[in-house]
Amino acid sequence: RAMAVSSASMAPCGLARVGGRCVCRRVYQTRGLVVLHNPRTLGWCGGVLVGDGHKNLGSTNRRISTTQAMLVPQDADVTLALTDGFISVAGYAVSDAIAQATESRAAAVSEAQLERGRLLRYCYFGFADGVASHFFFHWLDTAATQLVGGGPDDGNLFAYTATSLVLDFTLFTPFWCLAFVVYMAAARGESQPLVRARERWFPLYVSNVGAWLPFNAVIYGFAPIDLRVTALTFCTVVYTAFLSFFSEREATMKNTMKAKSTKL
């Protein structure tokens, strides 16, 4: 908790003081530097710890760039990141279980068994994905808010959402696809995971952009920052269930047509 010390009516972070206390949504601290952040306001401000509070670094608020603002979070944020990691694990586990069940039915396997090794691979990757997404979503919110001059609450819903989508699909999704392909190939014991990445990266990236564009638009436009990983996980499970239903229906129709042709 940081106390805002400012002679002006506004705290150094651009928010009105409440009883002399800064009401910023997030506080990041490293090496005696307190960075107060509210993603929906003017941006980041710097301050030096003074006793139980902090003091403005100058007469003019010092803006810290988006890259510099990626500081080590406090324990509360680490806890939220770990929570998002486990939420993502649950989503990956349910999605892969659905996918495996659908694949078994499509292959006409009477007694399908869950492939635990494959499930664990997805769970491990899911945890890393959830934690990374937590920090990326916070960075993305800051970057998009600064680029368009405000967030959805400031009347910039379209510009904020569009900017978030562009940053996601150019900075995060390409590396996510690369990490996914390389990790899965290596975890399966393939000898040349990078070769697999060259073969599979671009098709995976294109399919991700096409499939997740509407989902991400809703998430960035309407989901609170700390619930975005949860929203993403929910969309993943729903999307996987839809694909499984579609695949199951297609397989059923093919089997029906095959049975009719056999009778004829």
mmCIF file of C-alpha atoms in Angstrom:
data_model
loop_
_atom_site.group_PDB
_atom_site.id
_atom_site.type_symbol
_atom_site.label_atom_id
_atom_site.label_comp_id
_atom_site.label_asym_id
_atom_site.label_seq_id
_atom_site.Cartn_x
_atom_site.Cartn_y
_atom_site.Cartn_z
ATOM 1 C CA ARG A 1 0.000 0.000 0.000
ATOM 2 C CA ALA A 2 1.462 3.329 -1.021
ATOM 3 C CA MET A 3 0.536 6.787 0.211
ATOM 4 C CA ALA A 4 0.467 9.502 -2.424
ATOM 5 C CA VAL A 5 2.350 12.643 -1.346
ATOM 6 C CA SER A 6 1.626 15.513 -3.675
ATOM 7 C CA SER A 7 0.920 19.191 -3.258
ATOM 8 C CA ALA A 8 -1.496 19.090 -6.181
ATOM 9 C CA SER A 9 -5.043 17.830 -6.067
ATOM 10 C CA MET A 10 -4.042 14.788 -8.056
ATOM 11 C CA ALA A 11 -1.780 11.948 -6.972
ATOM 12 C CA PRO A 12 1.436 11.441 -8.959
ATOM 13 C CA CYS A 13 -0.239 8.676 -10.935
ATOM 14 C CA GLY A 14 -2.986 10.985 -12.181
ATOM 15 C CA LEU A 15 -5.725 9.758 -9.832
ATOM 16 C CA ALA A 16 -7.551 11.914 -7.308
ATOM 17 C CA ARG A 17 -6.375 11.286 -3.769
ATOM 18 C CA VAL A 18 -8.841 9.775 -1.322
ATOM 19 C CA GLY A 19 -7.985 10.880 2.194
ATOM 20 C CA GLY A 20 -4.401 11.470 1.099
ATOM 21 C CA ARG A 21 -4.178 7.908 -0.209
ATOM 22 C CA CYS A 22 -3.544 6.950 -3.795
ATOM 23 C CA VAL A 23 -6.274 4.681 -5.131
ATOM 24 C CA CYS A 24 -4.247 3.089 -7.894
ATOM 25 C CA ARG A 25 -5.363 -0.426 -8.785
ATOM 26 C CA ARG A 26 -1.863 -1.908 -8.792
ATOM 27 C CA VAL A 27 1.389 -1.249 -6.975
ATOM 28 C CA TYR A 28 4.669 -2.604 -8.325
ATOM 29 C CA GLN A 29 7.813 -2.311 -6.241
ATOM 30 C CA THR A 30 11.466 -3.063 -6.931
ATOM 31 C CA ARG A 31 14.674 -1.791 -5.308
ATOM 32 C CA GLY A 32 12.902 0.980 -3.402
ATOM 33 C CA LEU A 33 11.012 2.202 -6.464
ATOM 34 C CA VAL A 34 7.247 2.230 -6.295
ATOM 35 C CA VAL A 35 5.374 2.287 -9.572
ATOM 36 C CA LEU A 36 1.692 3.027 -9.216
ATOM 37 C CA HIS A 37 -0.451 1.836 -12.070
ATOM 38 C CA ASN A 38 -4.050 2.151 -13.051
ATOM 39 C CA PRO A 39 -4.602 0.708 -16.535
ATOM 40 C CA ARG A 40 -7.677 2.883 -17.112
ATOM 41 C CA THR A 41 -6.010 6.237 -16.374
ATOM 42 C CA LEU A 42 -3.040 8.239 -17.526
ATOM 43 C CA GLY A 43 -0.454 5.516 -17.126
ATOM 44 C CA TRP A 44 2.555 4.908 -14.899
ATOM 45 C CA CYS A 45 4.236 7.233 -12.452
ATOM 46 C CA GLY A 46 7.380 6.839 -10.429
ATOM 47 C CA GLY A 47 8.080 7.535 -6.780
ATOM 48 C CA VAL A 48 10.711 6.822 -4.156
ATOM 49 C CA LEU A 49 9.754 5.157 -0.885
ATOM 50 C CA VAL A 50 9.671 7.636 1.998
ATOM 51 C CA GLY A 51 8.785 5.879 5.236
ATOM 52 C CA ASP A 52 5.384 4.322 4.706
ATOM 53 C CA GLY A 53 4.656 6.386 1.639
ATOM 54 C CA HIS A 54 6.241 7.684 -1.527
ATOM 55 C CA LYS A 55 7.259 11.073 -2.816
ATOM 56 C CA ASN A 56 6.862 12.448 -6.294
ATOM 57 C CA LEU A 57 10.187 12.362 -8.158
ATOM 58 C CA GLY A 58 9.722 15.863 -9.545
ATOM 59 C CA SER A 59 7.351 18.707 -10.184
ATOM 60 C CA THR A 60 6.247 16.958 -13.341
ATOM 61 C CA ASN A 61 5.131 13.361 -13.125
ATOM 62 C CA ARG A 62 7.758 11.078 -14.591
ATOM 63 C CA ARG A 63 6.326 8.752 -17.187
ATOM 64 C CA ILE A 64 7.870 5.321 -17.399
ATOM 65 C CA SER A 65 7.769 3.593 -20.764
ATOM 66 C CA THR A 66 5.706 0.454 -21.257
ATOM 67 C CA THR A 67 8.818 -1.708 -21.377
ATOM 68 C CA GLN A 68 10.273 -0.169 -18.226
ATOM 69 C CA ALA A 69 6.952 -0.670 -16.464
ATOM 70 C CA MET A 70 7.343 -4.455 -16.569
ATOM 71 C CA LEU A 71 8.710 -4.618 -13.031
ATOM 72 C CA VAL A 72 8.699 -7.430 -10.503
ATOM 73 C CA PRO A 73 5.172 -7.553 -9.005
ATOM 74 C CA GLN A 74 4.323 -7.907 -5.353
ATOM 75 C CA ASP A 75 3.286 -11.240 -3.813
ATOM 76 C CA ALA A 76 -0.397 -10.533 -4.445
ATOM 77 C CA ASP A 77 0.200 -10.366 -8.195
ATOM 78 C CA VAL A 78 2.383 -13.469 -8.130
ATOM 79 C CA THR A 79 -0.453 -15.260 -6.359
ATOM 80 C CA LEU A 80 -2.892 -14.128 -9.039
ATOM 81 C CA ALA A 81 -0.487 -15.280 -11.742
ATOM 82 C CA LEU A 82 -0.141 -18.719 -10.144
ATOM 83 C CA THR A 83 -3.930 -18.907 -9.780
ATOM 84 C CA ASP A 84 -4.318 -18.127 -13.471
ATOM 85 C CA GLY A 85 -1.756 -20.843 -14.174
ATOM 86 C CA PHE A 86 -3.825 -23.472 -12.370
ATOM 87 C CA ILE A 87 -7.044 -22.201 -13.980
ATOM 88 C CA SER A 88 -5.369 -22.639 -17.355
ATOM 89 C CA VAL A 89 -4.261 -26.165 -16.356
ATOM 90 C CA ALA A 90 -7.886 -27.072 -15.672
ATOM 91 C CA GLY A 91 -8.927 -25.693 -19.053
ATOM 92 C CA TYR A 92 -6.196 -27.544 -20.921
ATOM 93 C CA ALA A 93 -7.026 -30.784 -19.091
ATOM 94 C CA VAL A 94 -10.755 -30.590 -19.856
ATOM 95 C CA SER A 95 -10.106 -29.599 -23.473
ATOM 96 C CA ASP A 96 -7.677 -32.460 -24.086
ATOM 97 C CA ALA A 97 -9.979 -34.941 -22.364
ATOM 98 C CA ILE A 98 -12.787 -33.861 -24.682
ATOM 99 C CA ALA A 99 -10.491 -34.092 -27.697
ATOM 100 C CA GLN A 100 -9.248 -37.566 -26.750
ATOM 101 C CA ALA A 101 -12.796 -38.815 -26.215
ATOM 102 C CA THR A 102 -13.838 -37.459 -29.596
ATOM 103 C CA GLU A 103 -10.833 -39.032 -31.331
ATOM 104 C CA SER A 104 -11.574 -42.402 -29.723
ATOM 105 C CA ARG A 105 -15.205 -42.353 -30.833
ATOM 106 C CA ALA A 106 -14.199 -41.306 -34.340
ATOM 107 C CA ALA A 107 -11.787 -44.230 -34.456
ATOM 108 C CA ALA A 108 -14.575 -46.559 -33.221
ATOM 109 C CA VAL A 109 -12.618 -47.584 -30.121
ATOM 110 C CA SER A 110 -15.019 -49.363 -27.783
ATOM 111 C CA GLU A 111 -13.037 -48.942 -24.563
ATOM 112 C CA ALA A 112 -11.199 -45.682 -24.886
ATOM 113 C CA GLN A 113 -8.596 -44.917 -22.248
ATOM 114 C CA LEU A 114 -7.300 -41.474 -21.447
ATOM 115 C CA GLU A 115 -3.694 -41.061 -22.566
ATOM 116 C CA ARG A 116 -2.217 -39.654 -19.377
ATOM 117 C CA GLY A 117 1.147 -38.750 -20.859
ATOM 118 C CA ARG A 118 -0.489 -36.544 -23.460
ATOM 119 C CA LEU A 119 -2.789 -35.024 -20.830
ATOM 120 C CA LEU A 120 0.200 -34.155 -18.616
ATOM 121 C CA ARG A 121 1.994 -32.536 -21.541
ATOM 122 C CA TYR A 122 -0.956 -30.234 -22.070
ATOM 123 C CA CYS A 123 -1.268 -29.507 -18.351
ATOM 124 C CA TYR A 124 2.396 -28.483 -18.064
ATOM 125 C CA PHE A 125 2.112 -26.215 -21.074
ATOM 126 C CA GLY A 126 -1.209 -24.900 -19.808
ATOM 127 C CA PHE A 127 0.331 -23.768 -16.527
ATOM 128 C CA ALA A 128 3.095 -21.863 -18.322
ATOM 129 C CA ASP A 129 0.529 -20.407 -20.703
ATOM 130 C CA GLY A 130 -1.699 -19.211 -17.857
ATOM 131 C CA VAL A 131 1.132 -17.504 -15.966
ATOM 132 C CA ALA A 132 2.570 -15.911 -19.107
ATOM 133 C CA SER A 133 -0.879 -14.757 -20.222
ATOM 134 C CA HIS A 134 -1.498 -13.148 -16.828
ATOM 135 C CA PHE A 135 1.520 -10.879 -17.123
ATOM 136 C CA PHE A 136 1.022 -10.303 -20.858
ATOM 137 C CA PHE A 137 -2.586 -9.198 -20.366
ATOM 138 C CA HIS A 138 -1.498 -6.620 -17.796
ATOM 139 C CA TRP A 139 1.273 -5.355 -20.057
ATOM 140 C CA LEU A 140 -1.093 -5.322 -23.029
ATOM 141 C CA ASP A 141 -3.701 -3.294 -21.144
ATOM 142 C CA THR A 142 -1.080 -0.694 -20.245
ATOM 143 C CA ALA A 143 0.327 -0.523 -23.766
ATOM 144 C CA ALA A 144 -3.075 -0.286 -25.486
ATOM 145 C CA THR A 145 -4.314 2.329 -23.015
ATOM 146 C CA GLN A 146 -1.251 4.499 -23.570
ATOM 147 C CA LEU A 147 -1.325 4.125 -27.347
ATOM 148 C CA VAL A 148 -4.975 5.153 -27.764
ATOM 149 C CA GLY A 149 -5.114 7.573 -24.845
ATOM 150 C CA GLY A 150 -7.539 5.618 -22.681
ATOM 151 C CA GLY A 151 -9.396 2.367 -22.221
ATOM 152 C CA PRO A 152 -12.971 1.154 -22.802
ATOM 153 C CA ASP A 153 -14.176 3.066 -19.736
ATOM 154 C CA ASP A 154 -12.936 6.279 -21.344
ATOM 155 C CA GLY A 155 -14.982 5.808 -24.510
ATOM 156 C CA ASN A 156 -12.199 4.178 -26.513
ATOM 157 C CA LEU A 157 -13.675 0.686 -26.708
ATOM 158 C CA PHE A 158 -13.124 0.131 -30.437
ATOM 159 C CA ALA A 159 -9.635 1.670 -30.617
ATOM 160 C CA TYR A 160 -8.530 -0.066 -27.416
ATOM 161 C CA THR A 161 -9.830 -3.469 -28.539
ATOM 162 C CA ALA A 162 -8.389 -3.148 -32.048
ATOM 163 C CA THR A 163 -4.990 -2.115 -30.679
ATOM 164 C CA SER A 164 -5.021 -5.003 -28.206
ATOM 165 C CA LEU A 165 -5.796 -7.457 -31.004
ATOM 166 C CA VAL A 166 -2.990 -6.134 -33.195
ATOM 167 C CA LEU A 167 -0.472 -6.300 -30.345
ATOM 168 C CA ASP A 168 -1.615 -9.792 -29.392
ATOM 169 C CA PHE A 169 -1.438 -11.242 -32.891
ATOM 170 C CA THR A 170 1.922 -9.637 -33.634
ATOM 171 C CA LEU A 171 3.753 -9.985 -30.304
ATOM 172 C CA PHE A 172 2.232 -12.842 -28.315
ATOM 173 C CA THR A 173 0.498 -15.311 -30.646
ATOM 174 C CA PRO A 174 3.527 -15.935 -32.938
ATOM 175 C CA PHE A 175 5.725 -16.832 -29.961
ATOM 176 C CA TRP A 176 2.928 -18.864 -28.362
ATOM 177 C CA CYS A 177 2.578 -20.949 -31.543
ATOM 178 C CA LEU A 178 6.339 -21.473 -31.750
ATOM 179 C CA ALA A 179 6.571 -22.473 -28.080
ATOM 180 C CA PHE A 180 3.602 -24.838 -28.429
ATOM 181 C CA VAL A 181 4.951 -26.677 -31.467
ATOM 182 C CA VAL A 182 8.520 -26.943 -30.137
ATOM 183 C CA TYR A 183 7.449 -28.018 -26.656
ATOM 184 C CA MET A 184 4.970 -30.650 -27.842
ATOM 185 C CA ALA A 185 7.461 -32.093 -30.319
ATOM 186 C CA ALA A 186 10.220 -32.236 -27.701
ATOM 187 C CA ALA A 187 7.866 -33.668 -25.038
ATOM 188 C CA ARG A 188 6.838 -36.437 -27.448
ATOM 189 C CA GLY A 189 10.495 -37.344 -27.882
ATOM 190 C CA GLU A 190 10.953 -36.097 -31.437
ATOM 191 C CA SER A 191 14.595 -35.606 -32.337
ATOM 192 C CA GLN A 192 14.146 -32.401 -34.366
ATOM 193 C CA PRO A 193 11.494 -30.181 -32.789
ATOM 194 C CA LEU A 194 12.716 -27.126 -34.691
ATOM 195 C CA VAL A 195 12.094 -28.903 -37.988
ATOM 196 C CA ARG A 196 8.572 -29.610 -36.813
ATOM 197 C CA ALA A 197 8.220 -25.922 -35.935
ATOM 198 C CA ARG A 198 9.156 -24.872 -39.463
ATOM 199 C CA GLU A 199 6.488 -27.196 -40.823
ATOM 200 C CA ARG A 200 3.684 -26.478 -38.388
ATOM 201 C CA TRP A 201 4.205 -22.903 -37.152
ATOM 202 C CA PHE A 202 2.558 -20.933 -39.952
ATOM 203 C CA PRO A 203 -0.577 -23.125 -40.333
ATOM 204 C CA LEU A 204 -1.019 -23.058 -36.541
ATOM 205 C CA TYR A 205 -0.609 -19.268 -36.441
ATOM 206 C CA VAL A 206 -3.127 -18.689 -39.232
ATOM 207 C CA SER A 207 -5.681 -20.991 -37.632
ATOM 208 C CA ASN A 208 -5.194 -19.320 -34.250
ATOM 209 C CA VAL A 209 -5.764 -15.848 -35.653
ATOM 210 C CA GLY A 210 -8.865 -16.952 -37.536
ATOM 211 C CA ALA A 211 -10.389 -18.917 -34.664
ATOM 212 C CA TRP A 212 -9.521 -16.586 -31.792
ATOM 213 C CA LEU A 213 -10.180 -13.196 -33.376
ATOM 214 C CA PRO A 214 -13.830 -13.014 -32.210
ATOM 215 C CA PHE A 215 -13.055 -14.551 -28.805
ATOM 216 C CA ASN A 216 -10.189 -12.156 -28.146
ATOM 217 C CA ALA A 217 -12.260 -9.178 -29.293
ATOM 218 C CA VAL A 218 -14.870 -9.956 -26.637
ATOM 219 C CA ILE A 219 -12.250 -10.649 -23.963
ATOM 220 C CA TYR A 220 -10.237 -7.474 -24.580
ATOM 221 C CA GLY A 221 -13.314 -5.332 -24.935
ATOM 222 C CA PHE A 222 -15.371 -6.491 -21.964
ATOM 223 C CA ALA A 223 -13.496 -8.846 -19.592
ATOM 224 C CA PRO A 224 -11.767 -7.319 -16.525
ATOM 225 C CA ILE A 225 -7.997 -7.694 -16.607
ATOM 226 C CA ASP A 226 -7.740 -10.154 -13.722
ATOM 227 C CA LEU A 227 -10.464 -12.346 -15.260
ATOM 228 C CA ARG A 228 -9.088 -12.514 -18.779
ATOM 229 C CA VAL A 229 -7.227 -15.788 -18.281
ATOM 230 C CA THR A 230 -10.407 -17.281 -16.828
ATOM 231 C CA ALA A 231 -12.426 -15.970 -19.779
ATOM 232 C CA LEU A 232 -9.819 -17.309 -22.199
ATOM 233 C CA THR A 233 -9.918 -20.719 -20.504
ATOM 234 C CA PHE A 234 -13.711 -20.808 -20.679
ATOM 235 C CA CYS A 235 -13.631 -19.933 -24.387
ATOM 236 C CA THR A 236 -11.028 -22.658 -24.976
ATOM 237 C CA VAL A 237 -13.237 -25.326 -23.402
ATOM 238 C CA VAL A 238 -16.340 -24.115 -25.268
ATOM 239 C CA TYR A 239 -14.436 -23.979 -28.555
ATOM 240 C CA THR A 240 -13.010 -27.471 -28.034
ATOM 241 C CA ALA A 241 -16.439 -28.841 -27.151
ATOM 242 C CA PHE A 242 -17.872 -27.249 -30.298
ATOM 243 C CA LEU A 243 -15.148 -28.769 -32.479
ATOM 244 C CA SER A 244 -15.698 -32.142 -30.818
ATOM 245 C CA PHE A 245 -19.454 -31.920 -31.411
ATOM 246 C CA PHE A 246 -18.888 -30.941 -35.048
ATOM 247 C CA SER A 247 -16.386 -33.770 -35.558
ATOM 248 C CA GLU A 248 -18.690 -36.260 -33.841
ATOM 249 C CA ARG A 249 -21.637 -35.211 -35.981
ATOM 250 C CA GLU A 250 -19.582 -35.480 -39.161
ATOM 251 C CA ALA A 251 -18.376 -38.959 -38.195
ATOM 252 C CA THR A 252 -21.931 -40.061 -37.390
ATOM 253 C CA MET A 253 -23.189 -38.839 -40.760
ATOM 254 C CA LYS A 254 -20.384 -40.689 -42.560
ATOM 255 C CA ASN A 255 -21.146 -43.928 -40.686
ATOM 256 C CA THR A 256 -24.861 -43.557 -41.482
ATOM 257 C CA MET A 257 -24.170 -43.040 -45.169
ATOM 258 C CA LYS A 258 -21.792 -45.999 -45.164
ATOM 259 C CA ALA A 259 -24.394 -48.232 -43.505
ATOM 260 C CA LYS A 260 -27.045 -47.221 -46.066
ATOM 261 C CA SER A 261 -24.712 -47.902 -48.999
ATOM 262 C CA THR A 262 -23.849 -51.340 -47.541
ATOM 263 C CA LYS A 263 -27.547 -52.285 -47.338
ATOM 264 C CA LEU A 264 -28.049 -51.241 -50.924
#
